[in-house]
Coordinates of N, CA, C and O and ligand atoms in Angstrom, one line a residue:
M1 N 24.3 -111.5 59.3 CA 23.2 -111.3 58.4 C 23.5 -110.2 57.4 O 23.9 -109.1 57.8
K2 N 23.2 -110.5 56.1 CA 23.5 -109.5 55.1 C 22.1 -108.9 54.7 O 21.2 -109.6 54.5
K3 N 22.1 -107.6 54.5 CA 20.9 -106.9 54.1 C 21.1 -106.0 52.9 O 22.2 -105.4 52.8
F4 N 20.2 -106.1 52.0 CA 20.3 -105.3 50.7 C 19.0 -104.6 50.5 O 18.0 -105.1 50.8
I5 N 19.2 -103.4 49.9 CA 18.0 -102.7 49.3 C 18.2 -102.6 47.8 O 19.2 -102.2 47.3
T6 N 17.2 -103.1 47.1 CA 17.3 -103.0 45.6 C 16.3 -101.9 45.2 O 15.3 -101.7 45.8
Q7 N 16.7 -101.2 44.1 CA 15.9 -100.0 43.7 C 15.0 -100.4 42.4 O 14.2 -99.6 42.0
T8 N 15.3 -101.5 41.8 CA 14.6 -101.9 40.6 C 14.5 -103.4 40.5 O 15.3 -104.1 41.2
D9 N 13.6 -104.0 39.7 CA 13.5 -105.4 39.6 C 14.7 -106.0 39.0 O 15.1 -107.1 39.4
K10 N 15.4 -105.3 38.1 CA 16.6 -105.7 37.5 C 17.7 -105.9 38.6 O 18.4 -106.9 38.5
Q11 N 17.7 -105.0 39.5 CA 18.7 -105.2 40.6 C 18.5 -106.4 41.4 O 19.4 -107.1 41.9
T12 N 17.2 -106.7 41.7 CA 16.9 -107.9 42.4 C 17.3 -109.1 41.7 O 17.8 -110.1 42.2
Q13 N 17.1 -109.1 40.3 CA 17.6 -110.2 39.5 C 19.1 -110.4 39.5 O 19.6 -111.5 39.6
E14 N 19.8 -109.2 39.5 CA 21.2 -109.3 39.5 C 21.7 -109.9 40.8 O 22.7 -110.6 40.9
L15 N 21.0 -109.5 41.9 CA 21.4 -110.0 43.2 C 21.2 -111.6 43.2 O 22.0 -112.3 43.8
G16 N 20.2 -112.0 42.6 CA 19.9 -113.5 42.4 C 21.1 -114.1 41.7 O 21.5 -115.2 42.1
K17 N 21.5 -113.5 40.6 CA 22.6 -114.0 39.8 C 23.9 -114.1 40.6 O 24.6 -115.1 40.6
L18 N 24.2 -113.1 41.4 CA 25.4 -113.1 42.3 C 25.3 -114.2 43.3 O 26.2 -114.9 43.6
F19 N 24.1 -114.3 43.9 CA 23.8 -115.3 44.9 C 24.1 -116.7 44.4 O 24.6 -117.6 45.1
A20 N 23.8 -116.9 43.1 CA 24.1 -118.2 42.4 C 25.6 -118.6 42.6 O 25.9 -119.8 42.8
Q21 N 26.4 -117.6 42.5 CA 27.9 -117.9 42.6 C 28.2 -118.3 44.0 O 29.0 -119.2 44.2
E22 N 27.6 -117.7 45.0 CA 27.8 -118.1 46.4 C 27.3 -119.5 46.6 O 27.9 -120.3 47.3
L23 N 26.2 -119.8 46.0 CA 25.6 -121.2 46.2 C 26.6 -122.3 45.7 O 26.6 -123.3 46.2
K24 N 27.3 -121.9 44.6 CA 28.2 -122.9 44.1 C 29.3 -123.3 45.0 O 29.8 -124.4 45.0
A25 N 29.6 -122.4 46.0 CA 30.6 -122.7 47.0 C 30.1 -123.5 48.1 O 30.8 -124.0 48.9
V26 N 28.7 -123.5 48.3 CA 28.1 -124.3 49.4 C 27.8 -125.6 48.9 O 27.1 -125.8 47.9
C27 N 28.3 -126.6 49.6 CA 27.8 -128.0 49.2 C 27.9 -128.8 50.5 O 28.9 -129.0 51.0
L28 N 26.7 -129.2 50.9 CA 26.6 -130.0 52.1 C 26.9 -131.5 51.8 O 26.4 -131.9 50.7
P29 N 27.5 -132.2 52.7 CA 27.9 -133.6 52.3 C 26.7 -134.5 52.0 O 26.8 -135.2 51.0
E30 N 25.7 -134.5 52.8 CA 24.6 -135.4 52.5 C 23.3 -134.8 52.5 O 22.3 -135.4 52.8
Q31 N 23.2 -133.6 52.0 CA 22.0 -132.9 51.9 C 21.9 -131.9 50.8 O 23.0 -131.4 50.4
G32 N 20.8 -131.7 50.2 CA 20.6 -130.8 49.2 C 20.7 -129.4 49.8 O 20.6 -129.2 51.0
T33 N 20.9 -128.4 48.9 CA 20.9 -127.0 49.3 C 19.5 -126.4 49.2 O 18.9 -126.4 48.1
V34 N 19.0 -126.0 50.4 CA 17.6 -125.5 50.4 C 17.6 -124.0 50.6 O 18.2 -123.5 51.5
V35 N 17.0 -123.2 49.6 CA 17.0 -121.8 49.7 C 15.6 -121.4 49.9 O 14.7 -121.6 49.0
C36 N 15.3 -120.8 51.1 CA 13.9 -120.4 51.4 C 13.7 -119.0 51.2 O 14.4 -118.1 51.7
L37 N 12.6 -118.6 50.4 CA 12.3 -117.2 50.2 C 11.0 -116.9 50.9 O 10.0 -117.6 50.6
S38 N 11.0 -115.9 51.8 CA 9.8 -115.6 52.4 C 9.5 -114.1 52.3 O 10.4 -113.3 52.1
G39 N 8.2 -113.8 52.3 CA 7.8 -112.4 52.2 C 6.5 -112.3 51.4 O 6.1 -113.3 50.8
D40 N 5.9 -111.2 51.6 CA 4.5 -111.0 51.0 C 4.5 -111.1 49.4 O 5.5 -111.0 48.8
L41 N 3.3 -111.2 48.9 CA 3.1 -111.2 47.5 C 3.6 -109.9 46.9 O 3.4 -108.8 47.4
G42 N 4.4 -110.0 45.8 CA 5.0 -108.8 45.2 C 6.2 -108.3 45.8 O 6.8 -107.3 45.4
S43 N 6.8 -109.1 46.8 CA 8.0 -108.6 47.4 C 9.3 -108.9 46.6 O 10.3 -108.4 47.0
G44 N 9.1 -109.7 45.6 CA 10.3 -110.0 44.7 C 10.9 -111.4 44.7 O 11.9 -111.6 44.1
K45 N 10.2 -112.3 45.3 CA 10.7 -113.7 45.4 C 10.9 -114.3 44.0 O 12.0 -114.9 43.8
T46 N 9.9 -114.2 43.2 CA 10.0 -114.8 41.9 C 11.1 -114.1 41.0 O 11.8 -114.7 40.3
T47 N 11.1 -112.8 41.1 CA 12.0 -111.9 40.4 C 13.5 -112.3 40.7 O 14.3 -112.5 39.9
F48 N 13.7 -112.5 42.0 CA 15.0 -112.9 42.5 C 15.4 -114.3 42.0 O 16.5 -114.6 41.5
T49 N 14.4 -115.2 42.0 CA 14.6 -116.6 41.5 C 15.0 -116.6 40.0 O 15.8 -117.4 39.6
Q50 N 14.4 -115.7 39.2 CA 14.7 -115.6 37.8 C 16.2 -115.4 37.6 O 16.9 -116.0 36.8
G51 N 16.8 -114.4 38.4 CA 18.2 -114.1 38.3 C 19.0 -115.3 38.8 O 20.1 -115.6 38.3
L52 N 18.5 -115.9 39.9 CA 19.2 -117.1 40.5 C 19.3 -118.2 39.5 O 20.4 -118.8 39.3
L53 N 18.2 -118.5 38.8 CA 18.2 -119.6 37.8 C 19.2 -119.3 36.7 O 19.9 -120.1 36.2
K54 N 19.2 -118.0 36.3 CA 20.1 -117.6 35.2 C 21.5 -117.8 35.6 O 22.3 -118.3 34.9
G55 N 21.8 -117.4 36.9 CA 23.2 -117.5 37.4 C 23.6 -119.0 37.5 O 24.8 -119.3 37.5
L56 N 22.6 -119.9 37.7 CA 22.9 -121.3 37.8 C 23.0 -121.9 36.4 O 23.1 -123.1 36.3
K57 N 22.9 -121.1 35.4 CA 23.0 -121.5 34.0 C 21.8 -122.4 33.5 O 22.0 -123.3 32.7
I58 N 20.7 -122.2 34.1 CA 19.5 -122.9 33.7 C 18.9 -122.1 32.5 O 18.7 -120.9 32.6
K59 N 18.5 -122.8 31.5 CA 17.9 -122.2 30.3 C 16.4 -121.8 30.6 O 15.7 -122.7 31.1
G60 N 16.0 -120.6 30.2 CA 14.6 -120.2 30.4 C 13.7 -120.9 29.4 O 14.2 -121.8 28.6
P61 N 12.5 -120.5 29.2 CA 11.8 -119.5 30.1 C 11.5 -120.1 31.5 O 11.2 -121.3 31.6
Y62 N 11.5 -119.2 32.5 CA 11.2 -119.6 33.8 C 9.8 -119.1 34.1 O 9.7 -117.9 34.3
T63 N 8.9 -120.0 34.1 CA 7.5 -119.5 34.5 C 7.4 -119.7 36.0 O 8.0 -120.5 36.6
S64 N 6.6 -118.8 36.6 CA 6.3 -118.9 38.0 C 5.6 -120.2 38.3 O 4.7 -120.6 37.6
P65 N 6.1 -120.9 39.4 CA 5.4 -122.2 39.7 C 4.1 -122.0 40.5 O 3.6 -123.0 40.9
T66 N 3.6 -120.8 40.6 CA 2.4 -120.6 41.4 C 1.3 -121.6 41.1 O 0.7 -122.1 42.0
F67 N 1.0 -121.8 39.8 CA -0.1 -122.7 39.5 C 0.3 -124.1 39.3 O -0.5 -125.0 39.2
V68 N 1.6 -124.4 39.2 CA 2.0 -125.8 39.1 C 2.7 -126.3 40.3 O 3.1 -127.5 40.3
V69 N 2.9 -125.5 41.3 CA 3.6 -125.8 42.6 C 5.1 -126.0 42.4 O 5.8 -125.4 43.1
M70 N 5.4 -126.9 41.5 CA 6.9 -127.1 41.4 C 7.3 -127.2 39.9 O 6.7 -127.7 39.1
K71 N 8.5 -126.6 39.7 CA 9.2 -126.7 38.4 C 10.5 -127.3 38.6 O 11.2 -126.9 39.6
K72 N 10.9 -128.2 37.8 CA 12.2 -128.9 37.9 C 13.0 -128.6 36.7 O 12.6 -128.8 35.6
Y73 N 14.3 -128.2 37.0 CA 15.2 -128.0 35.9 C 16.5 -128.8 36.2 O 17.3 -128.4 37.1
N74 N 16.6 -130.0 35.7 CA 17.6 -130.9 36.1 C 17.7 -131.1 37.6 O 16.7 -131.5 38.2
N75 N 18.8 -130.7 38.2 CA 18.9 -130.9 39.7 C 18.4 -129.6 40.5 O 18.7 -129.5 41.7
V76 N 17.8 -128.7 39.8 CA 17.3 -127.5 40.5 C 15.8 -127.5 40.5 O 15.1 -127.7 39.5
Y77 N 15.2 -127.3 41.7 CA 13.8 -127.3 41.9 C 13.3 -125.9 42.3 O 14.0 -125.3 43.1
H78 N 12.2 -125.5 41.7 CA 11.6 -124.2 42.1 C 10.2 -124.5 42.6 O 9.4 -124.9 41.8
I79 N 10.0 -124.3 43.8 CA 8.7 -124.6 44.4 C 8.0 -123.3 44.9 O 8.6 -122.4 45.4
D80 N 6.6 -123.3 44.8 CA 5.9 -122.2 45.4 C 4.9 -122.8 46.4 O 4.0 -123.6 46.0
A81 N 5.1 -122.6 47.6 CA 4.4 -123.2 48.7 C 3.2 -122.4 49.1 O 2.6 -122.7 50.2
Y82 N 2.8 -121.4 48.4 CA 1.7 -120.5 48.8 C 0.4 -121.3 49.1 O -0.3 -121.0 50.0
R83 N 0.1 -122.3 48.2 CA -1.2 -123.0 48.4 C -1.1 -124.4 48.9 O -2.0 -125.2 48.8
I84 N 0.1 -124.8 49.4 CA 0.2 -126.2 49.8 C 0.5 -126.3 51.3 O 0.9 -125.4 52.0
K85 N 0.3 -127.5 51.7 CA 0.6 -127.9 53.1 C 1.8 -128.9 53.2 O 2.2 -129.4 52.2
N86 N 2.2 -129.0 54.4 CA 3.4 -130.0 54.6 C 3.2 -131.3 53.9 O 4.1 -131.8 53.2
K87 N 2.0 -131.9 54.1 CA 1.8 -133.2 53.5 C 1.9 -133.2 51.9 O 2.3 -134.1 51.3
D88 N 1.4 -132.0 51.3 CA 1.5 -131.9 49.9 C 3.0 -131.9 49.4 O 3.3 -132.5 48.4
L89 N 3.7 -131.2 50.2 CA 5.2 -131.1 49.8 C 5.9 -132.4 50.0 O 6.6 -132.9 49.1
L90 N 5.5 -133.1 51.0 CA 6.0 -134.5 51.3 C 5.6 -135.4 50.1 O 6.4 -136.2 49.6
G91 N 4.4 -135.2 49.6 CA 3.9 -136.0 48.5 C 4.6 -135.7 47.2 O 4.6 -136.5 46.2
L92 N 5.3 -134.6 47.1 CA 6.1 -134.3 45.9 C 7.5 -134.9 45.9 O 8.3 -134.7 45.0
G93 N 7.8 -135.6 47.0 CA 9.1 -136.3 47.1 C 10.1 -135.4 47.8 O 11.3 -135.5 47.6
W94 N 9.6 -134.5 48.7 CA 10.4 -133.6 49.4 C 11.6 -134.2 50.1 O 12.8 -133.8 50.0
E95 N 11.4 -135.3 50.9 CA 12.5 -135.9 51.6 C 13.6 -136.4 50.8 O 14.8 -136.2 51.1
E96 N 13.3 -137.0 49.6 CA 14.3 -137.5 48.7 C 15.0 -136.3 48.1 O 16.2 -136.4 47.9
M97 N 14.2 -135.3 47.7 CA 14.8 -134.1 47.1 C 15.8 -133.4 47.9 O 16.9 -133.1 47.5
I98 N 15.5 -133.3 49.2 CA 16.5 -132.6 50.1 C 17.6 -133.5 50.6 O 18.6 -133.0 51.2
A99 N 17.5 -134.8 50.3 CA 18.6 -135.7 50.8 C 19.7 -135.8 49.8 O 20.7 -136.3 50.1
D100 N 19.5 -135.3 48.6 CA 20.5 -135.5 47.5 C 21.3 -134.2 47.4 O 20.8 -133.1 47.1
N101 N 22.6 -134.4 47.7 CA 23.5 -133.2 47.8 C 23.8 -132.5 46.4 O 24.4 -131.5 46.4
K102 N 23.3 -133.1 45.4 CA 23.4 -132.5 44.0 C 22.3 -131.5 43.8 O 22.3 -130.7 42.9
N103 N 21.3 -131.6 44.6 CA 20.1 -130.8 44.4 C 20.1 -129.4 45.0 O 20.7 -129.2 46.1
I104 N 19.5 -128.4 44.3 CA 19.3 -127.1 44.8 C 17.8 -126.9 44.8 O 17.2 -127.1 43.8
I105 N 17.2 -126.6 46.0 CA 15.8 -126.4 46.1 C 15.5 -125.0 46.5 O 15.9 -124.5 47.6
I106 N 14.8 -124.3 45.6 CA 14.4 -122.9 45.9 C 12.9 -122.9 46.2 O 12.1 -123.4 45.4
I107 N 12.6 -122.4 47.4 CA 11.2 -122.5 47.8 C 10.6 -121.2 48.2 O 11.0 -120.6 49.2
E108 N 9.6 -120.7 47.5 CA 8.9 -119.5 47.8 C 7.8 -119.8 48.9 O 7.3 -120.9 48.9
W109 N 7.6 -118.9 49.7 CA 6.6 -119.0 50.8 C 7.0 -120.2 51.8 O 6.1 -120.9 52.3
A110 N 8.3 -120.3 52.0 CA 8.8 -121.4 52.8 C 8.3 -121.4 54.2 O 8.1 -122.4 54.9
E111 N 7.9 -120.2 54.7 CA 7.4 -120.0 56.1 C 6.1 -120.8 56.2 O 5.7 -121.2 57.3
R112 N 5.4 -121.1 55.1 CA 4.1 -121.9 55.2 C 4.3 -123.4 55.5 O 3.4 -124.1 55.8
V113 N 5.6 -123.8 55.2 CA 5.9 -125.3 55.4 C 7.1 -125.4 56.3 O 7.9 -126.3 56.2
E114 N 7.3 -124.4 57.2 CA 8.5 -124.2 58.0 C 8.9 -125.5 58.7 O 10.1 -125.8 58.9
K115 N 7.9 -126.2 59.2 CA 8.1 -127.4 60.0 C 9.0 -128.5 59.3 O 9.7 -129.2 60.0
I116 N 8.9 -128.5 58.0 CA 9.6 -129.6 57.3 C 10.8 -129.0 56.5 O 11.5 -129.7 55.7
I117 N 11.2 -127.8 56.8 CA 12.4 -127.2 56.2 C 13.6 -127.6 57.1 O 13.6 -127.5 58.3
P118 N 14.7 -128.1 56.5 CA 15.8 -128.5 57.3 C 16.5 -127.3 58.0 O 16.4 -126.2 57.5
K119 N 17.1 -127.6 59.1 CA 17.7 -126.6 60.0 C 18.7 -125.7 59.3 O 18.9 -124.5 59.5
N120 N 19.5 -126.4 58.4 CA 20.6 -125.7 57.7 C 20.2 -124.9 56.4 O 21.1 -124.6 55.7
A121 N 18.9 -124.8 56.2 CA 18.5 -124.0 55.0 C 18.9 -122.6 55.1 O 19.2 -122.0 56.1
I122 N 19.1 -122.0 53.9 CA 19.4 -120.6 53.8 C 18.1 -119.8 53.7 O 17.2 -120.2 52.9
W123 N 17.9 -118.8 54.5 CA 16.7 -118.0 54.4 C 16.9 -116.6 53.8 O 17.9 -116.0 54.2
I124 N 16.1 -116.2 52.9 CA 16.1 -114.9 52.4 C 14.8 -114.2 52.6 O 13.8 -114.8 52.2
R125 N 14.7 -113.2 53.4 CA 13.5 -112.5 53.7 C 13.3 -111.3 52.9 O 14.2 -110.4 52.9
F126 N 12.2 -111.2 52.2 CA 11.9 -110.1 51.3 C 10.9 -109.1 51.9 O 9.9 -109.6 52.5
R127 N 11.1 -107.8 51.7 CA 10.2 -106.9 52.3 C 9.9 -105.8 51.2 O 10.9 -105.2 50.6
W128 N 8.7 -105.5 51.0 CA 8.2 -104.4 50.1 C 8.5 -103.1 50.8 O 8.0 -102.9 51.9
I129 N 9.2 -102.2 50.2 CA 9.4 -100.9 50.8 C 8.6 -99.8 50.1 O 7.8 -99.1 50.8
D130 N 8.8 -99.7 48.8 CA 7.8 -98.8 48.1 C 7.7 -99.4 46.6 O 8.3 -100.5 46.4
R131 N 7.1 -98.8 45.7 CA 6.8 -99.3 44.4 C 8.0 -100.1 43.8 O 7.9 -101.2 43.3
D132 N 9.2 -99.4 43.9 CA 10.4 -100.0 43.3 C 11.5 -100.5 44.2 O 12.5 -101.0 43.8
K133 N 11.3 -100.3 45.5 CA 12.3 -100.7 46.5 C 11.9 -101.9 47.3 O 10.8 -102.1 47.7
R134 N 12.9 -102.8 47.4 CA 12.7 -104.0 48.2 C 13.9 -104.2 49.1 O 15.0 -103.9 48.7
E135 N 13.6 -104.8 50.3 CA 14.7 -105.1 51.2 C 14.8 -106.7 51.2 O 13.9 -107.4 51.2
L136 N 16.1 -107.1 51.1 CA 16.4 -108.6 51.1 C 17.3 -108.8 52.3 O 18.4 -108.2 52.3
K137 N 16.9 -109.7 53.2 CA 17.8 -110.1 54.3 C 18.2 -111.5 54.2 O 17.3 -112.4 54.1
F138 N 19.5 -111.8 54.2 CA 20.0 -113.2 54.1 C 20.4 -113.7 55.4 O 21.1 -113.0 56.2
S139 N 20.0 -114.9 55.8 CA 20.5 -115.5 57.0 C 20.6 -117.0 56.9 O 20.1 -117.6 56.0
Ligands
LIG1 P1 6.7 -112.5 44.6 O1 7.2 -113.7 43.9 O2 7.4 -112.2 45.9 O3 5.2 -112.5 44.8 P2 7.4 -111.1 42.2 O4 8.8 -111.2 42.0 O5 6.5 -112.0 41.4 O6 7.1 -111.2 43.8 O7 6.9 -109.6 41.9 C1 7.6 -108.5 42.2 C2 6.9 -107.3 41.4 O8 7.5 -106.1 41.9 C3 7.2 -107.5 39.9 O9 6.2 -107.0 39.2 C4 8.5 -106.5 39.8 O10 8.6 -106.0 38.5 C5 8.1 -105.4 40.8 N1 9.3 -104.8 41.3 C6 9.5 -103.4 41.4 N2 10.7 -103.1 42.0 C7 11.2 -104.3 42.3 C8 12.4 -104.6 43.0 N3 13.3 -103.7 43.5 N4 12.7 -105.9 43.2 C9 11.9 -106.9 42.7 N5 10.7 -106.6 42.1 C10 10.4 -105.3 41.9
LIG2 MG1 6.3 -115.6 43.5

């Protein structure tokens, strides 16, 4: 498990950008790549995702999907599961989404729909330390 402490929101974005490079090296034969972001409100999940999308060469603006639940950028999906239940996610075409190995699915609040997250998903756990410090644990 890798653990990082970032001191600014910019650093969290940079970490997201670097992580995009790692993701390019991961490609499962018959499954999409699922990146689960967990942690409290304000812990940096959306900030990290902005850097990650940039690193994946997705053109902005990247608005938070909090109010729309899901944003799709070609084969990259950004989901916010804060207000949804397993069945809502299934209704968005979750099974098909995660079955396509060209897809990258980034999901905030993944712990809320943990039951339908595939076993081989990547988990990043965010923790608020103080106003500008965040801890990110990758597993
Ligand atoms: P979440 O999506 O987890 O609710 P956001 O990324 O939307 O969190 O919000 C994080 C907030 O904390 C932003 O306002 C950001 O500017 C601020 N912030 C301060 N320091 C950091 C840091 N080191 N990493 C990420 N965000 C930080
Ligand atoms: Mg968020």
